[in-house]
């Protein structure tokens, strides 16, 4: 759950909340609470639909029987938008974060590195991770486990440094009051998008339901321990930044941990924290590509995406076409290059479907009233999360939609057309079979048996 967000988003959230610490911390805490409430609803969903398909399975079970055409559409759109928009955007964001922390220390906290250098390093990180994922599942898992330790080193180091500087009297920037300028609802929504992206991963347990021996016991326990722990960690790290840096310094750099390390440890010793951040985010990138490719593979096997994505490499037994597909889409998004706009692009997409998941829960309470529910969320919880999801979707679209907002709508409409032709009417592309055979020969691919 702890990824690149806390290392890349602090300045953005601080700027959007008026440059004062207290409003920024309130936004971080509110987003943690919203994810906790959504997680409570997801636990009930996983009890009613104990499938590894996550939101896809829940929407298919809830809406599928209601209408021949419209029923399966939300589940298809979830797979379509996740594989084409949100997961590749997350991959691009994490690649940019790796690049930022690899390149920024060589230019110093006061100087921005060239955009082209960031983009090229991000492309290299993305391509290398795709190669590792295609080569070996075991190597991928090993890298993920090793680099996960770097996150703990960085978080503990930053918080410990913050405590040290508070004891030494570094509280000048912590006592700043409320923002001097009024914060608009659009800025507040953008701040929520940025924070909520940093909490992404709270719903991953729903993909592991079938593998748990006792999900009714383990999922609430993991949720009520994990999300509050991450929330407190994020609050402490944001506070620690301002024991050394001024709000303007945090806002000015997308790599706040680099500036913190240079001010706290000096330019030479300050390379340690950026290196650990880069390694930890690279581990997250590796895991994101692994999960994204499996989702594309599963959706293609169910007939919701192109057939070649359901093939495996015969030697490594990895879903190489799905990995290549995700890498190509995410690499194209790197050309966009804007970290904040990519976050909005991804966050708007996922919260559309988090809202639909709440609708699925409410629908199944009426259509499946007798289904086993060993864990039941309070009735107000799914309604509250649904209202927040609608607000997060509506505010940017009503108050001057940007190109990235409209792009999400274009992808959704395109998905409906693809669903009508290729899934509902079952008319795949004429070249699909030829492309499948060509890829099988070039990459030594085969279907799963």
PDB file of C-alpha atoms in Angstrom, residues 13 20 34 52 77 97-98 101 104 122 141 184 190 217 234 246 266 286 330 342 355 399 405 416 440:
ATOM      1  CA  UNK A  13      -1.089  18.401  -1.565  1.00  0.00           C
ATOM      2  CA  UNK A  20      -0.259  25.346   5.477  1.00  0.00           C
ATOM      3  CA  UNK A  34     -12.344   7.295   3.264  1.00  0.00           C
ATOM      4  CA  UNK A  52     -10.224 -13.482  -6.781  1.00  0.00           C
ATOM      5  CA  UNK A  77     -15.782  -1.359 -18.540  1.00  0.00           C
ATOM      6  CA  UNK A  97       8.962   8.576  -9.544  1.00  0.00           C
ATOM      7  CA  UNK A  98      11.902   6.175  -9.944  1.00  0.00           C
ATOM      8  CA  UNK A 101      14.719  10.075  -7.377  1.00  0.00           C
ATOM      9  CA  UNK A 104      17.268  14.733  -8.943  1.00  0.00           C
ATOM     10  CA  UNK A 122      11.566   6.426 -16.587  1.00  0.00           C
ATOM     11  CA  UNK A 141       8.887 -11.779  -6.504  1.00  0.00           C
ATOM     12  CA  UNK A 184     -11.300  26.406  -4.066  1.00  0.00           C
ATOM     13  CA  UNK A 190      -7.366  17.733  -6.818  1.00  0.00           C
ATOM     14  CA  UNK A 217     -11.153 -13.105  10.142  1.00  0.00           C
ATOM     15  CA  UNK A 234       1.876   9.516   6.073  1.00  0.00           C
ATOM     16  CA  UNK A 246       9.810  25.493   4.463  1.00  0.00           C
ATOM     17  CA  UNK A 266      24.334  17.093   3.587  1.00  0.00           C
ATOM     18  CA  UNK A 286       7.728  -4.213 -10.529  1.00  0.00           C
ATOM     19  CA  UNK A 330       2.370   3.020 -20.040  1.00  0.00           C
ATOM     20  CA  UNK A 342      -1.463  11.390 -14.711  1.00  0.00           C
ATOM     21  CA  UNK A 355     -18.434   4.034  -6.672  1.00  0.00           C
ATOM     22  CA  UNK A 399     -15.977  23.117 -12.764  1.00  0.00           C
ATOM     23  CA  UNK A 405     -10.964  14.486 -17.557  1.00  0.00           C
ATOM     24  CA  UNK A 416     -19.086   0.751 -24.665  1.00  0.00           C
ATOM     25  CA  UNK A 440       2.795 -17.305 -31.102  1.00  0.00           C
TER      26      UNK A 440
END
